[in-house]
Short mmCIF file of C-alpha atoms in Angstrom, two decimals:
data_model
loop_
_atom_site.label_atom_id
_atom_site.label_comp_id
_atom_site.label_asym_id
_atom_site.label_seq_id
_atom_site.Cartn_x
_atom_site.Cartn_y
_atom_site.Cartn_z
CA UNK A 1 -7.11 23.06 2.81
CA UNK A 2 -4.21 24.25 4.82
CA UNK A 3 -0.52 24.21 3.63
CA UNK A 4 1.31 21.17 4.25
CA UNK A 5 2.27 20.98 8.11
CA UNK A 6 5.80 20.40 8.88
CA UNK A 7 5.80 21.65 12.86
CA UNK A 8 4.61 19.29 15.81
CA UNK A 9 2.76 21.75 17.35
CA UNK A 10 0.56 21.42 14.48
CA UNK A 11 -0.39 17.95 16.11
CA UNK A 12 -3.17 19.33 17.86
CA UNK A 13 -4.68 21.09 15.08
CA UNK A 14 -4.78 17.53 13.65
CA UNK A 15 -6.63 16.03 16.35
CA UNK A 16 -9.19 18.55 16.47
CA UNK A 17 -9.99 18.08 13.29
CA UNK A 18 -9.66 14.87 13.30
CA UNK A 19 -12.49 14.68 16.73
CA UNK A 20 -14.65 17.12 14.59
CA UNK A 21 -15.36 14.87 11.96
CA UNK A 22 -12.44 16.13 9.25
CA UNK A 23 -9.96 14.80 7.40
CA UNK A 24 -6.27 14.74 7.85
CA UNK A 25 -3.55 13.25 6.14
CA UNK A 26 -0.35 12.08 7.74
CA UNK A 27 2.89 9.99 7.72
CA UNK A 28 3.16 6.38 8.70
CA UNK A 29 6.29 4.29 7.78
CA UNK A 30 4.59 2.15 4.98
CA UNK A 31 2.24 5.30 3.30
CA UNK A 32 1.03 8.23 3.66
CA UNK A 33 -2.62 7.74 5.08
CA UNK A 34 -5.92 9.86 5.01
CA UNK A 35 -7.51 10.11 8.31
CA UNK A 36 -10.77 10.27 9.47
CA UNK A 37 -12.07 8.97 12.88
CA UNK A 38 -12.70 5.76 12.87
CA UNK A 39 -15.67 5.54 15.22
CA UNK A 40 -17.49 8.12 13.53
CA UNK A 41 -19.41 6.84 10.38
CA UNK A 42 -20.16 10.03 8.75
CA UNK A 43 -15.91 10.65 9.09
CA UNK A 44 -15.27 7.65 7.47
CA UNK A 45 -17.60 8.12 4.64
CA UNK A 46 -15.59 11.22 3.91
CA UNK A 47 -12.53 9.03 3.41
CA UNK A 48 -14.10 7.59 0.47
CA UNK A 49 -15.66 10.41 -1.02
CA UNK A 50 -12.16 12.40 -0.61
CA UNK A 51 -10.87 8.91 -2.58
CA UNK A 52 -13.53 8.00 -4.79
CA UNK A 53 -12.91 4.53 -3.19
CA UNK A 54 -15.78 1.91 -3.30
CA UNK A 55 -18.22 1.46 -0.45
CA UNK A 56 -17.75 -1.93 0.08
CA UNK A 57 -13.87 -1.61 0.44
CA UNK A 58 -12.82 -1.53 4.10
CA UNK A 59 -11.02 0.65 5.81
CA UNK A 60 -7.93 0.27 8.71
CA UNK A 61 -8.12 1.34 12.29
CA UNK A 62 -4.89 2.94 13.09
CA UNK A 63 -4.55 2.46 17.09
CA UNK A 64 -1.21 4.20 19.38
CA UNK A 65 -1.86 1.52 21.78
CA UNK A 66 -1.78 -2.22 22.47
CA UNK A 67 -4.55 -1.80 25.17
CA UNK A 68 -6.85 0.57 23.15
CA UNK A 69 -7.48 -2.71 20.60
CA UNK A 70 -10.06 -4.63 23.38
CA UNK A 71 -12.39 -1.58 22.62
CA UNK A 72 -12.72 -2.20 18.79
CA UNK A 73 -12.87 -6.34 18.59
CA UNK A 74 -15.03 -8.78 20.46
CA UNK A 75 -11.77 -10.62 21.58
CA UNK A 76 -8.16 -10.93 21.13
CA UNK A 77 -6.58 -14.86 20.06
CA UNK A 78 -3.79 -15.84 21.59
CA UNK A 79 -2.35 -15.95 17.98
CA UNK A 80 -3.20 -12.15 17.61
CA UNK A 81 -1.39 -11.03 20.74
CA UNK A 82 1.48 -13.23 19.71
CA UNK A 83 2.08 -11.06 16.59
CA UNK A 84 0.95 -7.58 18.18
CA UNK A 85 3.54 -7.77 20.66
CA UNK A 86 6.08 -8.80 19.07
CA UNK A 87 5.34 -6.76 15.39
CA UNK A 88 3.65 -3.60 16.26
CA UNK A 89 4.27 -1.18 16.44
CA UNK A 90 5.00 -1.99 12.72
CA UNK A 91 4.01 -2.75 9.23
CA UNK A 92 1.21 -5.48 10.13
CA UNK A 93 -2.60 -5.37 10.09
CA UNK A 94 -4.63 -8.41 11.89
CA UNK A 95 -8.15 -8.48 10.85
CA UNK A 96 -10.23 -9.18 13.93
CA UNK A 97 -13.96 -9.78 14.58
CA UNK A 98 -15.05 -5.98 15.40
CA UNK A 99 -17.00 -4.90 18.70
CA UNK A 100 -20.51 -2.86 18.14
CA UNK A 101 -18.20 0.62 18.97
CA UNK A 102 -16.87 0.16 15.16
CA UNK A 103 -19.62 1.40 12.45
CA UNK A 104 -19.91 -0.79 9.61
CA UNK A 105 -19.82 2.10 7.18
CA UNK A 106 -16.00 1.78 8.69
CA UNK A 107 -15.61 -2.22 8.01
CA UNK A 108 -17.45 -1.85 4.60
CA UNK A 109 -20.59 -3.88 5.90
CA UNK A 110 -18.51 -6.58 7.49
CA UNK A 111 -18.00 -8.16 10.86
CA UNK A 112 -14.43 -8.04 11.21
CA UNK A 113 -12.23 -5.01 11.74
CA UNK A 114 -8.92 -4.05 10.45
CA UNK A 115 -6.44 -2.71 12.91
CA UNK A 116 -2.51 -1.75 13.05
CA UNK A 117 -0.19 0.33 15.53
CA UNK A 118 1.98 2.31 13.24
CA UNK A 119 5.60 2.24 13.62
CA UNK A 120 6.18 6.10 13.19
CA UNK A 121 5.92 8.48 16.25
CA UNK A 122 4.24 11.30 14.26
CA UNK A 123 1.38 9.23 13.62
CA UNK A 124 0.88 7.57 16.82
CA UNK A 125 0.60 11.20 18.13
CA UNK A 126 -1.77 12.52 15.25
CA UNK A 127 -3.78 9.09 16.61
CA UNK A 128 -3.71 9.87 20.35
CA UNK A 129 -4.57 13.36 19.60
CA UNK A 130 -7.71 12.34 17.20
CA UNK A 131 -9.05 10.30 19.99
CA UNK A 132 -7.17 6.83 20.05
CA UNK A 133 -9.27 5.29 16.76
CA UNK A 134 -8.21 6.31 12.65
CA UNK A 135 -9.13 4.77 9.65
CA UNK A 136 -6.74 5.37 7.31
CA UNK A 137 -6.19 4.37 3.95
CA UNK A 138 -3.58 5.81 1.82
CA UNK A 139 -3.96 9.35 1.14
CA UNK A 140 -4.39 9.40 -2.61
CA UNK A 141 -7.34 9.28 -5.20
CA UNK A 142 -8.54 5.18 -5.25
CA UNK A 143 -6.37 3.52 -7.74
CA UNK A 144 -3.72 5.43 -8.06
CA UNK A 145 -0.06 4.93 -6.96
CA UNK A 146 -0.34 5.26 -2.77
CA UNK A 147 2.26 8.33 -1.79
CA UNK A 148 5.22 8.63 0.15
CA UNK A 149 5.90 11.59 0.47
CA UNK A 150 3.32 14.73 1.69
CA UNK A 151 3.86 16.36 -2.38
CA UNK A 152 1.98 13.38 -3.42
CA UNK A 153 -0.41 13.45 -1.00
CA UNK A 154 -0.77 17.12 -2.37
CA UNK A 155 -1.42 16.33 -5.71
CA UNK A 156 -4.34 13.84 -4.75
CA UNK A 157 -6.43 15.88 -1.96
CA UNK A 158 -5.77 19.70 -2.37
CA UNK A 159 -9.42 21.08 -1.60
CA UNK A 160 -10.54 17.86 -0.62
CA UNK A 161 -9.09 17.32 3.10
CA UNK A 162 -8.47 19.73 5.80
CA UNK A 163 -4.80 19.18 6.67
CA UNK A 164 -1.56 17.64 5.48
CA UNK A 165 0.93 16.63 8.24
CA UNK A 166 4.21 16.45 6.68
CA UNK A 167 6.72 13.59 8.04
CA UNK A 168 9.00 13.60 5.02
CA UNK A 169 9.93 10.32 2.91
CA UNK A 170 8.52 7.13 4.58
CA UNK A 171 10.51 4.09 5.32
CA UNK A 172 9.37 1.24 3.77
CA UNK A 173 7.28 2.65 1.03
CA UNK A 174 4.40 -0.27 0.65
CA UNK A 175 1.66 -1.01 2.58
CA UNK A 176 1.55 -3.52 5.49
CA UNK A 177 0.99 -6.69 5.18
CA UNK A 178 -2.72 -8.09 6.48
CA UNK A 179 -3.57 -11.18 8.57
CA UNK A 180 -6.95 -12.70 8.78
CA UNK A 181 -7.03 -13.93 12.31
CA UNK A 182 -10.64 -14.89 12.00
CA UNK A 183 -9.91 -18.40 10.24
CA UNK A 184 -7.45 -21.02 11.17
CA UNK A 185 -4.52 -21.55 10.26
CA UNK A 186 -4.26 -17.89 9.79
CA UNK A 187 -4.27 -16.25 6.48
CA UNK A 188 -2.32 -13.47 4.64
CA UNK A 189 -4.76 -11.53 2.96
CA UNK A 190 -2.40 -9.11 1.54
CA UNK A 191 1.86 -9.31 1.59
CA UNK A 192 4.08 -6.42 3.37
CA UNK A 193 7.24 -5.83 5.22
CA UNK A 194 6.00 -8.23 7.51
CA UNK A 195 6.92 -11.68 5.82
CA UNK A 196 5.02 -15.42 5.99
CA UNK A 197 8.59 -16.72 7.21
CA UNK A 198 8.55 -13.99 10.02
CA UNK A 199 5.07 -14.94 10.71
CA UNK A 200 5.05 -18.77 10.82
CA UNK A 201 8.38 -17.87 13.49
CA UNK A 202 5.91 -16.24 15.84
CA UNK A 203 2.61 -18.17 15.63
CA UNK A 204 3.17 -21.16 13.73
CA UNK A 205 1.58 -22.27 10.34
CA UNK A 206 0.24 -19.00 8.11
CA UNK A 207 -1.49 -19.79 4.60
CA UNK A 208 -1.65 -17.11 1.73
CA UNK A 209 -5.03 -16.13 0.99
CA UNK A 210 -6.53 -12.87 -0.60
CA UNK A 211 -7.13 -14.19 -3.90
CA UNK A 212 -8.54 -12.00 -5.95
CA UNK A 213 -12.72 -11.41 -5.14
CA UNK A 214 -15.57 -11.23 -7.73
CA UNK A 215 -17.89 -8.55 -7.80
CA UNK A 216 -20.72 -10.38 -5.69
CA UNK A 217 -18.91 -10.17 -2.64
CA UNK A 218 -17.01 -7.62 -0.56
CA UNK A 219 -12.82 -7.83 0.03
CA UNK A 220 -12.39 -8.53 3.70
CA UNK A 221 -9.09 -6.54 3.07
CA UNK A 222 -8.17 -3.36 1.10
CA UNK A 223 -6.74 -4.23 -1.85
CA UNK A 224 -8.12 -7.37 -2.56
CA UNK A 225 -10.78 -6.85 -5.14
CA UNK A 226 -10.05 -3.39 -6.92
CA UNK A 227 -7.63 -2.31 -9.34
CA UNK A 228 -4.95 -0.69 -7.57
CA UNK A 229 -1.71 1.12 -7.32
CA UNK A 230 -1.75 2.09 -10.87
CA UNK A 231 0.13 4.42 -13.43
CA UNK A 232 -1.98 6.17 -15.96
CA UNK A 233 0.37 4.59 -18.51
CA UNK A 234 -0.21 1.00 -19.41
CA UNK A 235 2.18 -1.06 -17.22
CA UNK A 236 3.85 -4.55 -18.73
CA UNK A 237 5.49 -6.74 -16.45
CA UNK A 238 8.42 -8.74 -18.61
CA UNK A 239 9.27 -11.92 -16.55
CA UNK A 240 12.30 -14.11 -17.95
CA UNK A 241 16.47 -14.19 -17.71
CA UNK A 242 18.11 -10.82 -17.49
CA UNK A 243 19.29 -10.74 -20.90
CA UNK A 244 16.17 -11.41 -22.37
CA UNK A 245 14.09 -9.39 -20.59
CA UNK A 246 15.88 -6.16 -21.42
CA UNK A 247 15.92 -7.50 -25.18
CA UNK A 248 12.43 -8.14 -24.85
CA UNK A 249 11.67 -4.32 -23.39
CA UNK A 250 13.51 -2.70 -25.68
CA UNK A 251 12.21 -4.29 -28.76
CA UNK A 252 8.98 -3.34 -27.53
CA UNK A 253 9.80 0.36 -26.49
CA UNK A 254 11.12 0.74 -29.54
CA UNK A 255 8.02 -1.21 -31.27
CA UNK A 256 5.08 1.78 -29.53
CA UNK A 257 7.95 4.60 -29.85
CA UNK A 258 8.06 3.92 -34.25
CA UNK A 259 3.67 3.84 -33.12
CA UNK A 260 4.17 7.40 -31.42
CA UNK A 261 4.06 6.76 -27.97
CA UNK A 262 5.73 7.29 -24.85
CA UNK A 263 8.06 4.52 -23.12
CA UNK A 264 9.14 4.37 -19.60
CA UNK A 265 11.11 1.94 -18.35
CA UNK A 266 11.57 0.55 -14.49
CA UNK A 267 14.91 -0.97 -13.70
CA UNK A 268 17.82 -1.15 -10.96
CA UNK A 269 20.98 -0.11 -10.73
CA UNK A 270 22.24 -3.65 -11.93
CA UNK A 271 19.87 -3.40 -15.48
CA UNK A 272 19.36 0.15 -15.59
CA UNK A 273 22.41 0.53 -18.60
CA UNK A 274 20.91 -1.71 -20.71
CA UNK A 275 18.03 0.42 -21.28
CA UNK A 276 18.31 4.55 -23.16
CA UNK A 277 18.65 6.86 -20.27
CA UNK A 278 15.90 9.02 -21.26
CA UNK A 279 13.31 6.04 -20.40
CA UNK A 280 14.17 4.24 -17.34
CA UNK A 281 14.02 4.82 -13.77
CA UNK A 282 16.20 3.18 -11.32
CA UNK A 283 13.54 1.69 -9.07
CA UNK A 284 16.34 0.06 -6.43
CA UNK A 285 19.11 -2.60 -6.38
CA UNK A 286 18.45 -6.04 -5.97
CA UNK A 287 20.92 -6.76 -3.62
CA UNK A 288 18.20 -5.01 -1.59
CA UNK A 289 14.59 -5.60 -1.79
CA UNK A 290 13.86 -2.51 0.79
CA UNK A 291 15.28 0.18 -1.52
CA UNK A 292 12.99 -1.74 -4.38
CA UNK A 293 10.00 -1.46 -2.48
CA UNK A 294 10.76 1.96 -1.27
CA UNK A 295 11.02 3.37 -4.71
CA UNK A 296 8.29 1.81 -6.66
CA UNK A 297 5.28 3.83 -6.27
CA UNK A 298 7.34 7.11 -6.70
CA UNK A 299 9.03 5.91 -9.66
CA UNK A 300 5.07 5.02 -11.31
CA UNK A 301 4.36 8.43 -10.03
CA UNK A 302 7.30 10.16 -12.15
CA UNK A 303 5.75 8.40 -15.21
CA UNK A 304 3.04 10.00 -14.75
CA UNK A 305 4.06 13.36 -14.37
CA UNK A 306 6.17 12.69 -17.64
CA UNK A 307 2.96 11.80 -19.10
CA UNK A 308 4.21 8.26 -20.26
CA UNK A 309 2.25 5.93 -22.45
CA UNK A 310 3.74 2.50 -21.70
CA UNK A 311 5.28 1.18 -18.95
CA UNK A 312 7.81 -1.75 -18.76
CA UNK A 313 9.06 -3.27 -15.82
CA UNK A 314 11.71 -6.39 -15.15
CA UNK A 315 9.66 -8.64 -12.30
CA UNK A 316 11.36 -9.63 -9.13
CA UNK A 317 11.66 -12.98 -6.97
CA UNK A 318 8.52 -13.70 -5.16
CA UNK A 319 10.35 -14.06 -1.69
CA UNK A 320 10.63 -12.01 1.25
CA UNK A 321 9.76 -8.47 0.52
CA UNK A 322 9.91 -9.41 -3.25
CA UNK A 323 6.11 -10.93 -3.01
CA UNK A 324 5.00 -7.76 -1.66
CA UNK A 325 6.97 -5.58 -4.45
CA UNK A 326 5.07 -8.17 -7.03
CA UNK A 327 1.61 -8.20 -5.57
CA UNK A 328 1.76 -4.33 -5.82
CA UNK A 329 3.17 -4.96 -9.35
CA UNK A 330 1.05 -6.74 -10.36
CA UNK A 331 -2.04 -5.15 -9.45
CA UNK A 332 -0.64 -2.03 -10.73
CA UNK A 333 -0.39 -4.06 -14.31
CA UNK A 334 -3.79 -5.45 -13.98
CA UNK A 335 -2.36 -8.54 -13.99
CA UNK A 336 -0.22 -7.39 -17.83
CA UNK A 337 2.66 -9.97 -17.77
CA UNK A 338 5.11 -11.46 -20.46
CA UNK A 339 6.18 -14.65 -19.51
CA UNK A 340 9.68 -14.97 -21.64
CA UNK A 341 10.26 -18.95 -22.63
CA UNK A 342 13.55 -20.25 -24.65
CA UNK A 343 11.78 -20.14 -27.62
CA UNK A 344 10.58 -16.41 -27.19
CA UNK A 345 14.21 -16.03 -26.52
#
């Protein structure tokens, strides 16, 4: 693989590779993503093997252009050209019904397509210069934290892809949020930047959807049946009042520290001093649910290069943003919460 790519003339060494069937990894504003072109099946199928991600789980079409989407889906809703003009480019996916030009080995055996303009003008050119049509997940082994930063993607992919182009820290640090257009009302299939209020403002009632999917049947959306976006430490989510919750960490640090294990702690700048320095991270301040979102997956990703057993972690409000910092959470925790009552108090 080539060094990471910091120049813009290396653009066109992207797209080449990128028309030739090769994979290249590069910055949008939610994650770093892993390229491949998205009209070419055998390119996509080296997406997953670079990954190790499941067949079955589907990949997004990254497009630089409102007009290039008629190519890839058999129509566009009213409802869907509502939200693409007024949210993309941006943090939002709409799941479409695809046009014969998109291989299934792209849409993971299903009809409908996955597509979003990324707000970030390196990757719209990296897109334009690959021929108009990526699929691109994020650019790290299946599973794992997503990155934010080219390092990470580093870590993941050396001698697996052919290029890394470097963009520096994203923006926004978690993925987009994805809208199944294909059913009415409208569903979210997975929560983002892009919130239901901001949503129902543009095209009326949205439902949440993307419950989690058993084994006989394929997600319709990434992240939706696999485990994802996790630490290699065991991760606890502690839900409850403040006070109790960092009582409720501690004793339990303390509990697999006496057991010889590692603790790690995540936090915000309001909680972080209730916890011992040398475990927590300051994931963010809650008087700001971007910063929390933004530093989440690097924070899981500093665990792991500490090598951390367990993994606590205070939960968040499930509004706004702060359902999209708890789905990731979540998932992350395979679903490993501690509800805190007055009588565990």
């Amino acid at each position: 693989m080539n060094d990471i790519i910091h120049d813009k003339e290396a653009i066109d060494e992207a797209g080449e590779i990128l028309k030739s069937g090769g994979l290249v990894a590069f910055p949008t504003e939610t994650v770093y993503g892993l390229g491949a072109d998205a009209l070419n099946e055998e390119a996509a199928a080296k997406i997953y093997e670079a990954k190790g991600r499941p067949s079955d789980n589907p990949l997004i079409i990254h497009i630089a252009k409102l007009e290039d989407l008629g190519k890839i889906v058999t129509e566009i809703p009213e409802k869907a050209e509502a939200l693409a003009r007024t949210f993309w480019p941006g943090p939002l996916t709409l799941i479409l019904n695809k046009a014969s030009a998109v291989p299934y080995g792209t849409t993971g055996g299903l009809e409908t397509v996955a597509v979003r303009m990324p707000d970030w003008d390196i990757a719209r050119a990296v897109i334009e210069a690959g021929g108009g049509y990526i699929a691109a997940p994020s650019a790290n082994t299946s599973g794992k934290p997503s990155p934010t930063n080219a390092a990470r993607v580093l870590e993941d992919m050396a001698g697996k892809i052919e290029m890394i182009v470097d963009g520096g820290e994203v923006s926004i640090g978690l993925e987009s949020t994805i809208v199944d257009l294909t059913v009415e009302p409208p569903q979210i299939l997975r929560p983002g930047a892009i919130t239901k209020s901001m949503l129902k403002n543009t095209i009326g009632e949205v439902i949440d959807g993307g419950k989690e999917i058993g084994t006989q049947s394929g997600p319709k959306a990434p992240g939706m049946k696999y485990k994802h976006y996790a630490p290699r430490g065991q991760l606890v989510i502690i839900k409850g009042e403040p006070g109790a919750v960092a009582e409720k960490i501690n004793a339990l640090a303390r509990e697999k520290q006496a057991q010889g294990f590692t603790v790690g702690v995540l936090a915000t700048t309001e909680s972080a001093y209730l916890y011992p320095d040398e475990q927590v991270r300051i994931i963010g301040t809650r008087q700001d649910d971007a910063s929390i979102a933004k530093g989440l997956y690097e924070s899981l990703r500093s665990f792991d290069d500490m090598g951390v057993d367990y993994i606590y972690s205070e939960a968040f409000a499930e509004k706004g943003m702060g359902k999209a910092i708890m789905n990731r959470l979540v998932k992350a925790a395979g679903h490993a919460i501690i509800n805190l009552t007055k009588e565990d108090k």
